[in-house]
């Protein structure tokens, strides 16, 4: 594909107008939105309004007058369409790790006759750490880890809960959510999905697939800002049966009664714990407003096109440069990223960043490129492939400055 063809694809792109809703520095090709999304202008405006007007002028009155107290539900409502669930079934609270702990602990208590938590060997570390801690706290519980491709066949009647990342953070490979959820239910198990690399990246229809539980972060494809709060989903049929193991005052049925005895709120409000982080929630609320009117079909179509464009560089001019494509080529089996293995991945990544292409590196030898359709253009991906080719063929990645000790985020 020529650069002119990429420019023509951008001209015909139904999502092309959304790029103007983000603050992207001139001269930067940003391929790291799968780690931290760029700044949406609406998020900047929301935080500015929150600081200067709601906090600066409204002071404590803004808990009511500006609706701060409702932010976890309000953000959940805005997010719900991206997840394929009802607005009342999502809350945005706490971090991904804390929400995983809450839901996994509650699910295990519900599944008291079973002993095993099943997960993937290569799952994201915090998911493994939390799952290990929760199972260690239970007298008869155990954590079992299996390979990515062996998850479905490993589910049996001993499994209480399956904990999986829908899209693998290193490779971008995607689990078959429908098949695994069905298999788990056939065996009497629950499934808890981590959607950190799925929400805002791939079409989701949690309610239609019968998903039990889900969590995910707000700072990757959702663009909510560094450390943006996490979301959690609980299927309506489970909401009354599951209980938050962290009993904080905002999860109380009547928090402002200041009752000395805990009584859980009904529905999803019971999953709140402490006082909401208003600035972070307002930033995420602004970021989520960008998604209004976005077609899931257009998003998936463009994601596939961006992948194919970058993969063509790997298969073509870069074919003899030592790269291994780790991400599945079938769009139904991957998220919205492209991952490459290379023995010199670290200096190559640093050379790309030096030349204005920001991707990221994961130990020990993986380059990751986030393909984020809302603001990324076809011409950006063409230029990124071209610069990577130039860096490799010229040997510029071998410069000593690109081999400095790693400081990775």
mmCIF file of C-alpha atoms in Angstrom:
data_model
loop_
_atom_site.group_PDB
_atom_site.id
_atom_site.type_symbol
_atom_site.label_atom_id
_atom_site.label_comp_id
_atom_site.label_asym_id
_atom_site.label_seq_id
_atom_site.Cartn_x
_atom_site.Cartn_y
_atom_site.Cartn_z
ATOM 1 C CA UNK A 1 0.000 0.000 0.000
ATOM 2 C CA UNK A 2 1.281 3.459 -0.888
ATOM 3 C CA UNK A 3 1.148 6.442 1.428
ATOM 4 C CA UNK A 4 -1.349 8.051 -0.937
ATOM 5 C CA UNK A 5 -3.649 5.063 -0.454
ATOM 6 C CA UNK A 6 -3.418 5.513 3.335
ATOM 7 C CA UNK A 7 -4.328 9.181 2.921
ATOM 8 C CA UNK A 8 -7.324 8.159 0.804
ATOM 9 C CA UNK A 9 -8.462 5.693 3.481
ATOM 10 C CA UNK A 10 -8.362 8.508 6.034
ATOM 11 C CA UNK A 11 -10.479 10.717 3.784
ATOM 12 C CA UNK A 12 -13.150 7.984 3.642
ATOM 13 C CA UNK A 13 -12.905 7.021 7.330
ATOM 14 C CA UNK A 14 -16.274 7.443 9.153
ATOM 15 C CA UNK A 15 -14.346 7.982 12.408
ATOM 16 C CA UNK A 16 -12.002 10.665 11.059
ATOM 17 C CA UNK A 17 -13.682 13.535 12.930
ATOM 18 C CA UNK A 18 -12.978 12.017 16.339
ATOM 19 C CA UNK A 19 -9.234 12.724 16.186
ATOM 20 C CA UNK A 20 -9.958 16.436 16.661
ATOM 21 C CA UNK A 21 -11.415 15.623 20.083
ATOM 22 C CA UNK A 22 -7.976 14.677 21.433
ATOM 23 C CA UNK A 23 -4.844 16.622 22.292
ATOM 24 C CA UNK A 24 -2.061 14.860 20.387
ATOM 25 C CA UNK A 25 1.328 16.623 20.145
ATOM 26 C CA UNK A 26 2.469 17.675 16.696
ATOM 27 C CA UNK A 27 4.968 15.309 15.141
ATOM 28 C CA UNK A 28 4.006 12.375 17.373
ATOM 29 C CA UNK A 29 2.575 9.075 16.156
ATOM 30 C CA UNK A 30 0.985 7.666 19.281
ATOM 31 C CA UNK A 31 0.811 3.876 19.315
ATOM 32 C CA UNK A 32 0.662 3.427 23.091
ATOM 33 C CA UNK A 33 -3.025 4.036 23.722
ATOM 34 C CA UNK A 34 -3.287 0.430 24.889
ATOM 35 C CA UNK A 35 -1.222 1.516 27.910
ATOM 36 C CA UNK A 36 -2.288 5.137 28.428
ATOM 37 C CA UNK A 37 -4.751 6.914 26.189
ATOM 38 C CA UNK A 38 -4.059 10.510 25.103
ATOM 39 C CA UNK A 39 -5.842 13.510 26.578
ATOM 40 C CA UNK A 40 -9.417 14.042 25.349
ATOM 41 C CA UNK A 41 -10.311 17.719 25.199
ATOM 42 C CA UNK A 42 -13.560 16.915 27.019
ATOM 43 C CA UNK A 43 -11.614 15.382 29.925
ATOM 44 C CA UNK A 44 -9.445 18.495 30.184
ATOM 45 C CA UNK A 45 -12.523 20.722 30.212
ATOM 46 C CA UNK A 46 -14.292 18.536 32.787
ATOM 47 C CA UNK A 47 -11.349 18.636 35.201
ATOM 48 C CA UNK A 48 -10.939 22.384 34.717
ATOM 49 C CA UNK A 49 -14.612 22.946 35.483
ATOM 50 C CA UNK A 50 -14.407 20.643 38.484
ATOM 51 C CA UNK A 51 -11.383 22.438 39.937
ATOM 52 C CA UNK A 52 -12.315 26.036 39.201
ATOM 53 C CA UNK A 53 -16.098 26.015 39.508
ATOM 54 C CA UNK A 54 -17.321 22.943 41.365
ATOM 55 C CA UNK A 55 -14.537 22.766 43.944
ATOM 56 C CA UNK A 56 -13.304 26.361 43.755
ATOM 57 C CA UNK A 57 -16.694 28.006 44.035
ATOM 58 C CA UNK A 58 -19.153 25.301 44.960
ATOM 59 C CA UNK A 59 -16.967 23.841 47.714
ATOM 60 C CA UNK A 60 -18.659 21.028 49.662
ATOM 61 C CA UNK A 61 -22.028 21.914 48.147
ATOM 62 C CA UNK A 62 -20.865 20.339 44.880
ATOM 63 C CA UNK A 63 -21.368 16.840 46.259
ATOM 64 C CA UNK A 64 -25.032 17.600 45.568
ATOM 65 C CA UNK A 65 -25.175 20.616 43.271
ATOM 66 C CA UNK A 66 -22.602 19.200 40.828
ATOM 67 C CA UNK A 67 -23.641 15.584 41.382
ATOM 68 C CA UNK A 68 -20.288 14.366 42.676
ATOM 69 C CA UNK A 69 -22.015 11.741 44.784
ATOM 70 C CA UNK A 70 -23.490 10.182 41.652
ATOM 71 C CA UNK A 71 -20.274 10.018 39.621
ATOM 72 C CA UNK A 72 -19.676 6.238 40.028
ATOM 73 C CA UNK A 73 -23.154 5.525 38.639
ATOM 74 C CA UNK A 74 -23.011 8.294 36.037
ATOM 75 C CA UNK A 75 -19.712 7.070 34.611
ATOM 76 C CA UNK A 76 -21.033 3.524 34.649
ATOM 77 C CA UNK A 77 -24.062 4.624 32.652
ATOM 78 C CA UNK A 78 -21.852 6.253 30.018
ATOM 79 C CA UNK A 79 -19.683 3.151 29.821
ATOM 80 C CA UNK A 80 -22.527 0.628 29.669
ATOM 81 C CA UNK A 81 -23.112 0.771 25.918
ATOM 82 C CA UNK A 82 -19.466 -0.075 25.240
ATOM 83 C CA UNK A 83 -19.860 -3.170 27.416
ATOM 84 C CA UNK A 84 -23.239 -4.235 26.073
ATOM 85 C CA UNK A 85 -25.011 -4.077 29.439
ATOM 86 C CA UNK A 86 -27.797 -2.097 31.126
ATOM 87 C CA UNK A 87 -26.827 1.282 32.526
ATOM 88 C CA UNK A 88 -27.646 0.331 36.122
ATOM 89 C CA UNK A 89 -25.367 -2.731 36.106
ATOM 90 C CA UNK A 90 -21.985 -0.934 36.007
ATOM 91 C CA UNK A 91 -20.150 1.156 38.584
ATOM 92 C CA UNK A 92 -16.863 3.024 38.222
ATOM 93 C CA UNK A 93 -14.972 2.783 41.503
ATOM 94 C CA UNK A 94 -11.543 1.981 42.934
ATOM 95 C CA UNK A 95 -8.730 0.342 40.927
ATOM 96 C CA UNK A 96 -8.723 -2.767 38.766
ATOM 97 C CA UNK A 97 -6.800 -4.708 41.424
ATOM 98 C CA UNK A 98 -9.242 -3.765 44.184
ATOM 99 C CA UNK A 99 -12.268 -4.569 42.054
ATOM 100 C CA UNK A 100 -10.766 -7.933 41.141
ATOM 101 C CA UNK A 101 -10.237 -8.678 44.825
ATOM 102 C CA UNK A 102 -13.806 -7.685 45.688
ATOM 103 C CA UNK A 103 -15.505 -9.685 42.954
ATOM 104 C CA UNK A 104 -13.303 -12.769 43.210
ATOM 105 C CA UNK A 105 -13.667 -12.965 46.986
ATOM 106 C CA UNK A 106 -17.440 -12.545 46.735
ATOM 107 C CA UNK A 107 -17.718 -15.147 43.969
ATOM 108 C CA UNK A 108 -15.709 -17.708 45.929
ATOM 109 C CA UNK A 109 -17.926 -17.236 48.964
ATOM 110 C CA UNK A 110 -20.957 -17.866 46.792
ATOM 111 C CA UNK A 111 -19.324 -21.000 45.316
ATOM 112 C CA UNK A 112 -18.486 -22.408 48.754
ATOM 113 C CA UNK A 113 -18.675 -26.060 47.678
ATOM 114 C CA UNK A 114 -15.873 -25.672 45.123
ATOM 115 C CA UNK A 115 -12.166 -25.228 45.658
ATOM 116 C CA UNK A 116 -10.403 -24.052 42.493
ATOM 117 C CA UNK A 117 -9.780 -20.695 40.829
ATOM 118 C CA UNK A 118 -8.692 -21.273 37.244
ATOM 119 C CA UNK A 119 -6.604 -18.741 35.366
ATOM 120 C CA UNK A 120 -4.096 -18.464 32.558
ATOM 121 C CA UNK A 121 -0.370 -18.895 33.192
ATOM 122 C CA UNK A 122 0.451 -15.699 31.307
ATOM 123 C CA UNK A 123 -2.339 -13.577 32.752
ATOM 124 C CA UNK A 124 -1.526 -10.006 33.741
ATOM 125 C CA UNK A 125 0.571 -10.135 36.938
ATOM 126 C CA UNK A 126 -1.825 -8.206 39.178
ATOM 127 C CA UNK A 127 -4.591 -10.666 38.280
ATOM 128 C CA UNK A 128 -2.316 -13.541 39.272
ATOM 129 C CA UNK A 129 -1.195 -11.818 42.468
ATOM 130 C CA UNK A 130 -4.746 -11.030 43.588
ATOM 131 C CA UNK A 131 -6.024 -14.495 42.688
ATOM 132 C CA UNK A 132 -3.165 -16.084 44.622
ATOM 133 C CA UNK A 133 -3.799 -13.919 47.679
ATOM 134 C CA UNK A 134 -7.529 -14.622 47.666
ATOM 135 C CA UNK A 135 -7.088 -18.375 47.350
ATOM 136 C CA UNK A 136 -4.431 -18.438 50.074
ATOM 137 C CA UNK A 137 -6.910 -16.768 52.393
ATOM 138 C CA UNK A 138 -9.367 -19.640 51.885
ATOM 139 C CA UNK A 139 -8.629 -22.837 53.797
ATOM 140 C CA UNK A 140 -9.532 -25.249 50.997
ATOM 141 C CA UNK A 141 -9.000 -23.089 47.925
ATOM 142 C CA UNK A 142 -6.325 -23.398 45.254
ATOM 143 C CA UNK A 143 -5.179 -21.432 42.222
ATOM 144 C CA UNK A 144 -4.651 -23.429 39.052
ATOM 145 C CA UNK A 145 -2.818 -21.956 36.070
ATOM 146 C CA UNK A 146 -3.027 -23.365 32.549
ATOM 147 C CA UNK A 147 -1.838 -22.277 29.111
ATOM 148 C CA UNK A 148 -3.872 -19.766 27.077
ATOM 149 C CA UNK A 149 -5.127 -22.395 24.649
ATOM 150 C CA UNK A 150 -5.992 -24.921 27.375
ATOM 151 C CA UNK A 151 -8.427 -22.849 29.453
ATOM 152 C CA UNK A 152 -11.715 -24.212 28.117
ATOM 153 C CA UNK A 153 -10.740 -27.877 28.441
ATOM 154 C CA UNK A 154 -9.425 -27.277 31.970
ATOM 155 C CA UNK A 155 -12.805 -26.126 33.292
ATOM 156 C CA UNK A 156 -14.508 -28.896 35.266
ATOM 157 C CA UNK A 157 -16.820 -29.388 38.253
ATOM 158 C CA UNK A 158 -14.071 -28.518 40.757
ATOM 159 C CA UNK A 159 -13.688 -24.984 39.392
ATOM 160 C CA UNK A 160 -15.432 -22.252 41.356
ATOM 161 C CA UNK A 161 -14.364 -19.229 39.326
ATOM 162 C CA UNK A 162 -12.475 -18.710 36.057
ATOM 163 C CA UNK A 163 -10.418 -15.479 36.033
ATOM 164 C CA UNK A 164 -9.204 -14.378 32.612
ATOM 165 C CA UNK A 165 -8.038 -11.343 30.700
ATOM 166 C CA UNK A 166 -10.205 -11.230 27.608
ATOM 167 C CA UNK A 167 -7.336 -9.810 25.534
ATOM 168 C CA UNK A 168 -3.779 -10.807 26.465
ATOM 169 C CA UNK A 169 -1.710 -7.783 27.386
ATOM 170 C CA UNK A 170 1.493 -9.029 25.721
ATOM 171 C CA UNK A 171 0.321 -10.696 22.538
ATOM 172 C CA UNK A 172 -3.088 -9.156 21.939
ATOM 173 C CA UNK A 173 -4.628 -12.626 21.556
ATOM 174 C CA UNK A 174 -8.325 -12.726 22.464
ATOM 175 C CA UNK A 175 -10.134 -15.505 24.315
ATOM 176 C CA UNK A 176 -13.446 -16.753 22.967
ATOM 177 C CA UNK A 177 -15.661 -15.143 25.590
ATOM 178 C CA UNK A 178 -18.825 -16.880 24.467
ATOM 179 C CA UNK A 179 -17.352 -20.395 24.374
ATOM 180 C CA UNK A 180 -15.505 -20.110 27.686
ATOM 181 C CA UNK A 181 -18.485 -18.567 29.483
ATOM 182 C CA UNK A 182 -20.750 -21.317 28.170
ATOM 183 C CA UNK A 183 -18.289 -24.040 29.180
ATOM 184 C CA UNK A 184 -17.955 -22.572 32.670
ATOM 185 C CA UNK A 185 -21.709 -22.395 33.140
ATOM 186 C CA UNK A 186 -22.121 -25.975 31.923
ATOM 187 C CA UNK A 187 -19.724 -27.010 34.708
ATOM 188 C CA UNK A 188 -21.341 -24.802 37.353
ATOM 189 C CA UNK A 189 -18.493 -22.258 37.462
ATOM 190 C CA UNK A 190 -18.579 -18.478 37.311
ATOM 191 C CA UNK A 191 -16.331 -16.398 35.027
ATOM 192 C CA UNK A 192 -14.699 -13.086 35.927
ATOM 193 C CA UNK A 193 -13.377 -11.255 32.853
ATOM 194 C CA UNK A 194 -10.668 -8.576 32.962
ATOM 195 C CA UNK A 195 -11.534 -6.177 30.123
ATOM 196 C CA UNK A 196 -8.582 -3.801 30.495
ATOM 197 C CA UNK A 197 -7.539 -4.356 26.872
ATOM 198 C CA UNK A 198 -11.076 -4.898 25.561
ATOM 199 C CA UNK A 199 -13.298 -2.004 26.651
ATOM 200 C CA UNK A 200 -13.109 0.600 23.915
ATOM 201 C CA UNK A 201 -10.991 -1.715 21.782
ATOM 202 C CA UNK A 202 -13.293 -4.522 20.628
ATOM 203 C CA UNK A 203 -17.097 -4.918 20.441
ATOM 204 C CA UNK A 204 -18.513 -6.315 23.684
ATOM 205 C CA UNK A 205 -21.950 -7.746 24.455
ATOM 206 C CA UNK A 206 -21.626 -9.001 28.025
ATOM 207 C CA UNK A 207 -25.314 -9.316 28.803
ATOM 208 C CA UNK A 208 -26.130 -11.262 25.640
ATOM 209 C CA UNK A 209 -23.263 -13.686 26.300
ATOM 210 C CA UNK A 210 -24.370 -14.315 29.879
ATOM 211 C CA UNK A 211 -21.181 -12.934 31.417
ATOM 212 C CA UNK A 212 -21.203 -13.142 35.217
ATOM 213 C CA UNK A 213 -18.602 -10.616 36.313
ATOM 214 C CA UNK A 214 -16.220 -8.152 34.686
ATOM 215 C CA UNK A 215 -13.675 -5.498 35.596
ATOM 216 C CA UNK A 216 -11.498 -3.138 33.613
ATOM 217 C CA UNK A 217 -9.503 0.068 33.805
ATOM 218 C CA UNK A 218 -10.355 3.537 32.580
ATOM 219 C CA UNK A 219 -6.973 4.791 31.380
ATOM 220 C CA UNK A 220 -6.163 2.649 28.337
ATOM 221 C CA UNK A 221 -8.573 2.647 25.377
ATOM 222 C CA UNK A 222 -11.120 4.655 27.403
ATOM 223 C CA UNK A 223 -8.643 7.572 27.719
ATOM 224 C CA UNK A 224 -9.645 8.564 31.250
ATOM 225 C CA UNK A 225 -6.185 9.722 32.318
ATOM 226 C CA UNK A 226 -3.248 8.304 34.304
ATOM 227 C CA UNK A 227 -4.568 5.960 36.986
ATOM 228 C CA UNK A 228 -8.198 6.572 35.998
ATOM 229 C CA UNK A 229 -10.636 4.543 38.109
ATOM 230 C CA UNK A 230 -11.755 1.068 37.216
ATOM 231 C CA UNK A 231 -15.187 -0.273 36.412
ATOM 232 C CA UNK A 232 -16.968 -3.420 37.526
ATOM 233 C CA UNK A 233 -19.984 -5.266 36.207
ATOM 234 C CA UNK A 234 -22.132 -7.830 37.984
ATOM 235 C CA UNK A 235 -24.864 -9.701 36.123
ATOM 236 C CA UNK A 236 -28.318 -8.749 37.466
ATOM 237 C CA UNK A 237 -29.059 -12.329 38.567
ATOM 238 C CA UNK A 238 -26.012 -12.278 40.874
ATOM 239 C CA UNK A 239 -26.293 -8.815 42.373
ATOM 240 C CA UNK A 240 -28.367 -9.754 45.408
ATOM 241 C CA UNK A 241 -26.335 -12.922 46.103
ATOM 242 C CA UNK A 242 -22.858 -11.380 46.067
ATOM 243 C CA UNK A 243 -21.519 -9.271 48.907
ATOM 244 C CA UNK A 244 -18.665 -6.796 48.896
ATOM 245 C CA UNK A 245 -15.899 -8.086 51.207
ATOM 246 C CA UNK A 246 -14.681 -4.511 51.796
ATOM 247 C CA UNK A 247 -17.507 -2.902 53.736
ATOM 248 C CA UNK A 248 -16.954 0.821 53.339
ATOM 249 C CA UNK A 249 -19.339 3.620 54.107
ATOM 250 C CA UNK A 250 -20.210 4.409 50.497
ATOM 251 C CA UNK A 251 -21.417 0.828 50.056
ATOM 252 C CA UNK A 252 -23.916 1.236 52.879
ATOM 253 C CA UNK A 253 -27.629 1.383 52.121
ATOM 254 C CA UNK A 254 -27.807 4.829 53.768
ATOM 255 C CA UNK A 255 -24.262 6.164 54.033
ATOM 256 C CA UNK A 256 -25.241 9.557 55.408
ATOM 257 C CA UNK A 257 -27.184 8.037 58.286
ATOM 258 C CA UNK A 258 -23.751 7.154 59.731
ATOM 259 C CA UNK A 259 -25.180 3.956 61.186
ATOM 260 C CA UNK A 260 -22.747 1.926 63.286
ATOM 261 C CA UNK A 261 -24.034 -1.329 61.783
ATOM 262 C CA UNK A 262 -23.304 -2.155 58.146
ATOM 263 C CA UNK A 263 -26.235 -2.729 55.828
ATOM 264 C CA UNK A 264 -25.260 -3.234 52.171
ATOM 265 C CA UNK A 265 -26.854 -1.082 49.531
ATOM 266 C CA UNK A 266 -29.021 -2.771 46.960
ATOM 267 C CA UNK A 267 -27.885 -3.352 43.399
ATOM 268 C CA UNK A 268 -24.497 -2.140 42.258
ATOM 269 C CA UNK A 269 -24.070 0.581 44.878
ATOM 270 C CA UNK A 270 -22.894 -2.068 47.365
ATOM 271 C CA UNK A 271 -19.616 -2.320 45.408
ATOM 272 C CA UNK A 272 -18.576 1.160 46.411
ATOM 273 C CA UNK A 273 -16.189 1.389 49.346
ATOM 274 C CA UNK A 274 -14.777 4.794 50.268
ATOM 275 C CA UNK A 275 -15.349 8.366 49.184
ATOM 276 C CA UNK A 276 -15.134 8.607 45.362
ATOM 277 C CA UNK A 277 -12.085 10.277 43.802
ATOM 278 C CA UNK A 278 -13.914 13.165 42.186
ATOM 279 C CA UNK A 279 -11.166 14.650 39.992
ATOM 280 C CA UNK A 280 -10.332 11.274 38.446
ATOM 281 C CA UNK A 281 -13.994 10.453 37.905
ATOM 282 C CA UNK A 282 -14.698 13.811 36.290
ATOM 283 C CA UNK A 283 -11.770 13.252 33.923
ATOM 284 C CA UNK A 284 -13.091 9.826 32.962
ATOM 285 C CA UNK A 285 -16.621 11.165 32.614
ATOM 286 C CA UNK A 286 -15.376 13.728 30.126
ATOM 287 C CA UNK A 287 -13.381 11.082 28.255
ATOM 288 C CA UNK A 288 -16.386 8.787 27.999
ATOM 289 C CA UNK A 289 -18.444 11.556 26.414
ATOM 290 C CA UNK A 290 -16.188 11.248 23.348
ATOM 291 C CA UNK A 291 -17.658 7.802 22.682
ATOM 292 C CA UNK A 292 -21.201 9.048 22.134
ATOM 293 C CA UNK A 293 -22.345 8.011 18.676
ATOM 294 C CA UNK A 294 -19.345 5.793 17.921
ATOM 295 C CA UNK A 295 -20.290 2.760 15.845
ATOM 296 C CA UNK A 296 -18.889 -0.523 17.171
ATOM 297 C CA UNK A 297 -18.849 -1.836 13.609
ATOM 298 C CA UNK A 298 -16.852 1.142 12.338
ATOM 299 C CA UNK A 299 -14.455 0.762 15.269
ATOM 300 C CA UNK A 300 -13.833 -2.929 14.549
ATOM 301 C CA UNK A 301 -13.491 -2.351 10.813
ATOM 302 C CA UNK A 302 -10.908 0.384 11.247
ATOM 303 C CA UNK A 303 -9.004 -1.593 13.888
ATOM 304 C CA UNK A 304 -8.695 -4.460 11.402
ATOM 305 C CA UNK A 305 -7.565 -2.099 8.667
ATOM 306 C CA UNK A 306 -4.889 -0.486 10.842
ATOM 307 C CA UNK A 307 -3.603 -3.925 11.828
ATOM 308 C CA UNK A 308 -3.419 -5.128 8.238
ATOM 309 C CA UNK A 309 -1.561 -1.981 7.200
ATOM 310 C CA UNK A 310 1.122 -2.368 9.873
ATOM 311 C CA UNK A 311 1.340 -6.136 9.389
ATOM 312 C CA UNK A 312 2.042 -5.538 5.692
ATOM 313 C CA UNK A 313 5.273 -3.763 6.657
ATOM 314 C CA UNK A 314 6.254 -6.701 8.859
ATOM 315 C CA UNK A 315 5.548 -9.211 6.098
ATOM 316 C CA UNK A 316 7.137 -7.038 3.419
ATOM 317 C CA UNK A 317 10.083 -4.653 3.911
ATOM 318 C CA UNK A 318 10.739 -5.936 7.454
ATOM 319 C CA UNK A 319 10.486 -9.646 6.605
ATOM 320 C CA UNK A 320 14.220 -10.264 7.018
ATOM 321 C CA UNK A 321 14.825 -8.017 10.033
ATOM 322 C CA UNK A 322 14.221 -10.626 12.747
ATOM 323 C CA UNK A 323 10.660 -9.789 13.780
ATOM 324 C CA UNK A 324 8.083 -12.390 14.830
ATOM 325 C CA UNK A 325 4.412 -11.421 14.733
ATOM 326 C CA UNK A 326 2.804 -12.575 18.003
ATOM 327 C CA UNK A 327 -0.710 -11.250 17.487
ATOM 328 C CA UNK A 328 -3.257 -13.447 15.685
ATOM 329 C CA UNK A 329 -4.085 -12.290 12.154
ATOM 330 C CA UNK A 330 -7.769 -13.225 12.527
ATOM 331 C CA UNK A 331 -9.560 -10.077 13.802
ATOM 332 C CA UNK A 332 -11.973 -12.206 15.872
ATOM 333 C CA UNK A 333 -9.037 -13.675 17.794
ATOM 334 C CA UNK A 334 -7.263 -10.470 18.793
ATOM 335 C CA UNK A 335 -7.685 -7.109 20.452
ATOM 336 C CA UNK A 336 -6.708 -3.779 18.911
ATOM 337 C CA UNK A 337 -2.935 -4.031 19.051
ATOM 338 C CA UNK A 338 -0.025 -5.567 17.175
ATOM 339 C CA UNK A 339 2.819 -7.223 19.088
ATOM 340 C CA UNK A 340 6.201 -8.180 17.697
ATOM 341 C CA UNK A 341 9.013 -10.219 19.198
ATOM 342 C CA UNK A 342 12.589 -9.195 18.475
ATOM 343 C CA UNK A 343 15.853 -9.935 20.285
ATOM 344 C CA UNK A 344 16.632 -6.193 20.289
ATOM 345 C CA UNK A 345 13.154 -4.970 21.098
ATOM 346 C CA UNK A 346 14.292 -2.483 23.759
ATOM 347 C CA UNK A 347 16.714 -0.390 21.657
ATOM 348 C CA UNK A 348 14.375 -0.587 18.659
ATOM 349 C CA UNK A 349 11.556 0.796 20.793
ATOM 350 C CA UNK A 350 13.786 3.619 22.043
ATOM 351 C CA UNK A 351 14.887 4.463 18.500
ATOM 352 C CA UNK A 352 11.250 4.655 17.403
ATOM 353 C CA UNK A 353 10.378 6.962 20.288
ATOM 354 C CA UNK A 354 13.353 9.159 19.380
ATOM 355 C CA UNK A 355 11.890 9.492 15.880
ATOM 356 C CA UNK A 356 8.396 10.343 17.096
ATOM 357 C CA UNK A 357 6.729 6.920 17.085
ATOM 358 C CA UNK A 358 5.633 6.082 20.632
ATOM 359 C CA UNK A 359 4.959 2.395 21.154
ATOM 360 C CA UNK A 360 6.014 0.359 24.160
ATOM 361 C CA UNK A 361 8.158 -2.533 25.290
ATOM 362 C CA UNK A 362 7.362 -5.529 27.466
ATOM 363 C CA UNK A 363 9.927 -7.844 28.964
ATOM 364 C CA UNK A 364 11.870 -9.580 27.702
ATOM 365 C CA UNK A 365 11.616 -8.934 23.955
ATOM 366 C CA UNK A 366 8.193 -7.615 22.916
ATOM 367 C CA UNK A 367 7.263 -4.453 21.032
ATOM 368 C CA UNK A 368 3.602 -3.467 21.378
ATOM 369 C CA UNK A 369 1.716 -1.073 19.133
ATOM 370 C CA UNK A 370 -1.766 0.025 20.206
ATOM 371 C CA UNK A 371 -4.118 0.499 17.264
ATOM 372 C CA UNK A 372 -6.694 2.932 18.578
ATOM 373 C CA UNK A 373 -9.237 3.792 15.869
ATOM 374 C CA UNK A 374 -10.762 6.925 17.412
ATOM 375 C CA UNK A 375 -7.702 9.113 16.912
ATOM 376 C CA UNK A 376 -5.164 7.071 14.956
ATOM 377 C CA UNK A 377 -5.040 7.623 11.203
ATOM 378 C CA UNK A 378 -4.102 5.174 8.479
ATOM 379 C CA UNK A 379 -1.331 7.527 7.420
ATOM 380 C CA UNK A 380 0.061 7.441 10.982
ATOM 381 C CA UNK A 381 0.385 3.669 10.796
ATOM 382 C CA UNK A 382 1.912 3.853 7.304
ATOM 383 C CA UNK A 383 4.475 6.374 8.542
ATOM 384 C CA UNK A 384 5.217 4.240 11.618
ATOM 385 C CA UNK A 385 5.895 1.202 9.457
ATOM 386 C CA UNK A 386 8.093 3.275 7.173
ATOM 387 C CA UNK A 387 10.132 4.712 10.063
ATOM 388 C CA UNK A 388 10.575 1.284 11.624
ATOM 389 C CA UNK A 389 11.845 0.009 8.276
ATOM 390 C CA UNK A 390 14.301 2.909 7.997
ATOM 391 C CA UNK A 391 15.530 2.380 11.558
ATOM 392 C CA UNK A 392 16.166 -1.302 10.931
ATOM 393 C CA UNK A 393 17.710 -1.035 7.478
ATOM 394 C CA UNK A 394 19.980 1.865 8.455
ATOM 395 C CA UNK A 395 21.009 0.266 11.761
ATOM 396 C CA UNK A 396 20.098 3.439 13.690
ATOM 397 C CA UNK A 397 18.705 1.328 16.528
ATOM 398 C CA UNK A 398 22.285 0.245 17.308
ATOM 399 C CA UNK A 399 23.267 3.695 18.600
ATOM 400 C CA UNK A 400 24.596 3.401 22.202
ATOM 401 C CA UNK A 401 22.036 5.855 23.594
ATOM 402 C CA UNK A 402 19.212 3.449 22.727
ATOM 403 C CA UNK A 403 20.818 0.688 24.811
ATOM 404 C CA UNK A 404 20.708 2.554 28.127
ATOM 405 C CA UNK A 405 19.268 0.715 31.184
ATOM 406 C CA UNK A 406 15.561 0.161 30.951
ATOM 407 C CA UNK A 407 13.067 2.383 32.706
ATOM 408 C CA UNK A 408 9.789 0.982 31.544
ATOM 409 C CA UNK A 409 6.231 2.044 32.283
#
